[in-house]
Amino acid sequence: MATRRYWLMKSEPDVYSIEDLKREQRCYWEGIRNYQARNFMRDAMQIDDLAFFYHSNAKPPGIVGVMRIVSEAYPDPTQFDPKSQYFDPKSEEKSPRWSMIDVAFVEQLPRQVTLNELRDSEDELQGLLAIRKGQRLSIQPVEADHFQVILGMGGSSLNPRRSS
DNA sequence: GCCAACGTTGGC
DNA sequence: GCCAACGTTGGC
């Protein structure tokens, strides 16, 4: 069995929030229109990987929860829907340009870990993409030990080394 | 609302 | 293949 990988996935809470996912328990992560992000989903993500739910364009921005990848990547149907805001007229059904995956709710962190808090912990989180200047990628890999550190910062029940 | 940092597009 | 123009992201 392959080693579990860890991710960070952004969503604007005005569009889709951790509360929405908590209520629905599972959702389609549609609308990714960036090649790097798509390649992560298509080429590297695996079922049962864990991902942080990150609220972008929020006050404050930060990590608010954990979800689990529950599907392989498959073509995002919104790219073919002219009524969708994600419609891409250049994508062809024979060779879909954009992929998506399905995610399931795991937990809402007892305490949000804000972007500022991540920056304040840069010693423990060296190399974390989310705190790199100008980093806009909406799907990012997260190192396993960074994932554990951040779970601790958020008071996660998933973390055996939970801090108080 | 501003704007820095990217990513994409298209003329050449 | 270069690069200017344009569009988007996302923190502030």
Short mmCIF file of C-alpha atoms (C1' of nucleotides) in Angstrom, two decimals:
data_model
loop_
_atom_site.label_atom_id
_atom_site.label_comp_id
_atom_site.label_asym_id
_atom_site.label_seq_id
_atom_site.Cartn_x
_atom_site.Cartn_y
_atom_site.Cartn_z
CA MET A 1 0.00 0.00 0.00
CA ALA A 2 1.23 3.42 -0.92
CA THR A 3 2.22 5.94 1.69
CA ARG A 4 -0.46 8.45 2.54
CA ARG A 5 0.18 11.93 1.24
CA TYR A 6 -0.94 15.23 2.71
CA TRP A 7 -2.39 18.31 1.05
CA LEU A 8 -3.75 21.77 1.56
CA MET A 9 -6.77 22.83 -0.47
CA LYS A 10 -8.15 26.35 -0.59
CA SER A 11 -11.71 27.49 -0.79
CA GLU A 12 -13.29 30.85 -0.20
CA PRO A 13 -15.78 30.37 2.64
CA ASP A 14 -18.25 32.66 0.86
CA VAL A 15 -18.26 30.08 -1.94
CA TYR A 16 -17.84 26.84 0.01
CA SER A 17 -16.83 26.63 3.67
CA ILE A 18 -15.83 23.95 6.15
CA GLU A 19 -19.32 24.35 7.63
CA ASP A 20 -20.79 23.48 4.25
CA LEU A 21 -18.63 20.36 4.04
CA LYS A 22 -19.47 19.41 7.62
CA ARG A 23 -23.15 19.59 6.76
CA GLU A 24 -22.84 17.72 3.47
CA GLN A 25 -20.09 15.33 4.68
CA ARG A 26 -18.85 14.87 1.13
CA CYS A 27 -18.43 17.08 -1.93
CA TYR A 28 -16.98 17.40 -5.40
CA TRP A 29 -13.87 19.59 -5.49
CA GLU A 30 -14.85 21.17 -8.79
CA GLY A 31 -13.63 24.24 -10.61
CA ILE A 32 -9.85 23.84 -10.38
CA ARG A 33 -8.50 25.68 -13.45
CA ASN A 34 -4.78 25.70 -12.80
CA TYR A 35 -2.49 23.14 -14.38
CA GLN A 36 -0.21 22.67 -11.40
CA ALA A 37 -3.16 22.08 -9.10
CA ARG A 38 -4.74 19.74 -11.63
CA ASN A 39 -1.53 17.76 -11.95
CA PHE A 40 -1.40 17.23 -8.21
CA MET A 41 -4.93 15.83 -8.29
CA ARG A 42 -4.39 13.74 -11.38
CA ASP A 43 -0.86 12.47 -10.84
CA ALA A 44 -0.17 12.44 -7.10
CA MET A 45 -3.34 12.33 -5.04
CA GLN A 46 -4.51 8.97 -3.81
CA ILE A 47 -7.63 7.75 -2.11
CA ASP A 48 -7.31 8.12 1.69
CA ASP A 49 -4.84 10.99 1.50
CA LEU A 50 -5.66 13.73 4.00
CA ALA A 51 -6.00 17.41 3.17
CA PHE A 52 -6.34 20.59 5.16
CA PHE A 53 -9.34 22.75 4.33
CA TYR A 54 -8.00 26.31 3.99
CA HIS A 55 -10.25 29.35 4.02
CA SER A 56 -8.87 31.90 1.57
CA ASN A 57 -10.19 35.45 1.20
CA ALA A 58 -11.41 35.07 4.77
CA LYS A 59 -11.01 37.10 7.93
CA PRO A 60 -8.69 35.74 9.01
CA PRO A 61 -7.44 33.32 6.37
CA GLY A 62 -6.21 29.96 7.64
CA ILE A 63 -6.66 26.24 8.11
CA VAL A 64 -10.04 25.30 9.51
CA GLY A 65 -10.42 21.57 9.05
CA VAL A 66 -9.35 18.22 7.68
CA MET A 67 -10.81 16.18 4.85
CA ARG A 68 -10.08 12.91 3.16
CA ILE A 69 -9.64 12.23 -0.54
CA VAL A 70 -12.26 9.67 -1.49
CA SER A 71 -11.93 9.33 -5.26
CA GLU A 72 -9.40 9.12 -8.00
CA ALA A 73 -9.18 12.14 -10.28
CA TYR A 74 -11.82 12.20 -13.03
CA PRO A 75 -12.98 14.79 -15.58
CA ASP A 76 -14.65 17.84 -14.04
CA PRO A 77 -18.09 17.99 -15.74
CA THR A 78 -18.41 21.74 -15.18
CA GLN A 79 -15.81 22.36 -17.89
CA PHE A 80 -18.37 21.20 -20.49
CA ASP A 81 -21.34 23.10 -19.06
CA PRO A 82 -21.83 26.46 -20.82
CA LYS A 83 -23.97 27.63 -17.91
CA SER A 84 -21.24 26.97 -15.37
CA GLN A 85 -18.84 29.67 -14.26
CA TYR A 86 -16.16 27.01 -14.72
CA PHE A 87 -17.05 26.35 -18.36
CA ASP A 88 -13.98 26.01 -20.60
CA PRO A 89 -14.87 26.23 -24.30
CA LYS A 90 -11.44 24.95 -25.26
CA SER A 91 -11.77 21.68 -23.42
CA GLU A 92 -12.88 18.72 -25.53
CA GLU A 93 -14.82 15.73 -24.26
CA LYS A 94 -12.39 13.37 -25.92
CA SER A 95 -9.50 14.83 -23.98
CA PRO A 96 -10.82 16.67 -20.95
CA ARG A 97 -8.52 19.41 -19.78
CA TRP A 98 -9.62 19.63 -16.14
CA SER A 99 -9.89 17.04 -13.40
CA MET A 100 -11.48 16.91 -10.00
CA ILE A 101 -11.65 14.63 -7.00
CA ASP A 102 -14.20 13.97 -4.27
CA VAL A 103 -13.51 14.74 -0.63
CA ALA A 104 -15.13 13.69 2.63
CA PHE A 105 -15.35 15.65 5.88
CA VAL A 106 -13.04 14.43 8.63
CA GLU A 107 -13.11 17.17 11.23
CA GLN A 108 -13.38 20.87 11.88
CA LEU A 109 -10.39 21.97 13.92
CA PRO A 110 -11.30 23.08 17.47
CA ARG A 111 -9.15 26.12 16.80
CA GLN A 112 -8.53 27.65 13.38
CA VAL A 113 -4.83 27.88 12.56
CA THR A 114 -4.49 31.29 10.95
CA LEU A 115 -2.02 32.20 8.26
CA ASN A 116 -0.30 34.47 10.78
CA GLU A 117 0.07 31.59 13.23
CA LEU A 118 1.59 29.46 10.49
CA ARG A 119 4.08 32.23 9.79
CA ASP A 120 4.86 32.55 13.49
CA SER A 121 5.74 28.83 13.53
CA GLU A 122 8.03 29.01 10.52
CA ASP A 123 10.83 27.31 12.46
CA GLU A 124 8.75 24.14 12.69
CA LEU A 125 7.17 24.64 9.27
CA GLN A 126 10.16 25.41 7.10
CA GLY A 127 9.32 25.01 3.44
CA LEU A 128 5.55 25.06 3.94
CA LEU A 129 4.21 26.44 0.66
CA ALA A 130 1.27 28.21 2.29
CA ILE A 131 3.59 30.69 4.02
CA ARG A 132 5.69 31.41 0.98
CA LYS A 133 5.28 34.89 -0.43
CA GLY A 134 3.19 35.08 -3.55
CA GLN A 135 2.01 31.48 -3.24
CA ARG A 136 -1.41 31.31 -4.89
CA LEU A 137 -1.65 27.62 -5.72
CA SER A 138 -5.05 26.32 -4.63
CA ILE A 139 -3.88 22.75 -4.09
CA GLN A 140 -0.53 22.29 -2.39
CA PRO A 141 1.39 19.32 -0.99
CA VAL A 142 2.14 19.39 2.74
CA GLU A 143 4.93 17.39 4.36
CA ALA A 144 3.82 14.70 6.82
CA ASP A 145 5.57 16.24 9.82
CA HIS A 146 4.20 19.69 8.98
CA PHE A 147 0.75 18.18 8.83
CA GLN A 148 1.18 16.78 12.33
CA VAL A 149 2.50 20.07 13.69
CA ILE A 150 -0.44 21.99 12.28
CA LEU A 151 -2.93 19.43 13.60
CA GLY A 152 -1.43 20.06 17.02
CA MET A 153 -1.73 23.81 16.62
CA GLY A 154 -5.40 23.40 15.80
CA GLY A 155 -6.07 21.12 18.78
CA SER A 156 -7.01 18.26 16.50
CA SER A 157 -8.27 15.03 18.01
CA LEU A 158 -6.49 13.23 15.20
CA ASN A 159 -3.13 14.07 16.65
CA PRO A 160 -1.78 11.77 19.36
CA ARG A 161 0.69 14.48 20.30
CA ARG A 162 -2.03 17.03 20.74
CA SER A 163 -1.08 20.21 22.56
CA SER A 164 -3.43 21.77 25.08
"C1'" DG B 1 -10.37 48.71 -2.87
"C1'" DC B 2 -5.42 48.15 -3.60
"C1'" DC B 3 -1.85 45.78 -5.49
"C1'" DA B 4 2.00 42.17 -5.70
"C1'" DA B 5 2.74 37.99 -7.63
"C1'" DC B 6 1.58 34.82 -10.75
"C1'" DG B 7 -0.47 32.44 -14.89
"C1'" DT B 8 -2.29 32.72 -19.61
"C1'" DT B 9 -2.82 34.54 -24.19
"C1'" DG B 10 -1.53 35.93 -28.54
"C1'" DG B 11 1.18 38.81 -31.81
"C1'" DC B 12 5.45 38.67 -33.81
"C1'" DG C 1 10.43 31.29 -28.25
"C1'" DC C 2 9.90 35.99 -26.51
"C1'" DC C 3 7.35 39.11 -24.05
"C1'" DA C 4 3.69 42.74 -23.39
"C1'" DA C 5 -0.86 42.86 -22.13
"C1'" DC C 6 -4.26 41.12 -19.59
"C1'" DG C 7 -6.70 38.33 -16.04
"C1'" DT C 8 -6.75 36.11 -11.46
"C1'" DT C 9 -5.59 35.13 -6.72
"C1'" DG C 10 -5.67 36.37 -2.25
"C1'" DG C 11 -3.59 39.01 1.66
"C1'" DC C 12 -4.10 43.30 3.61
#
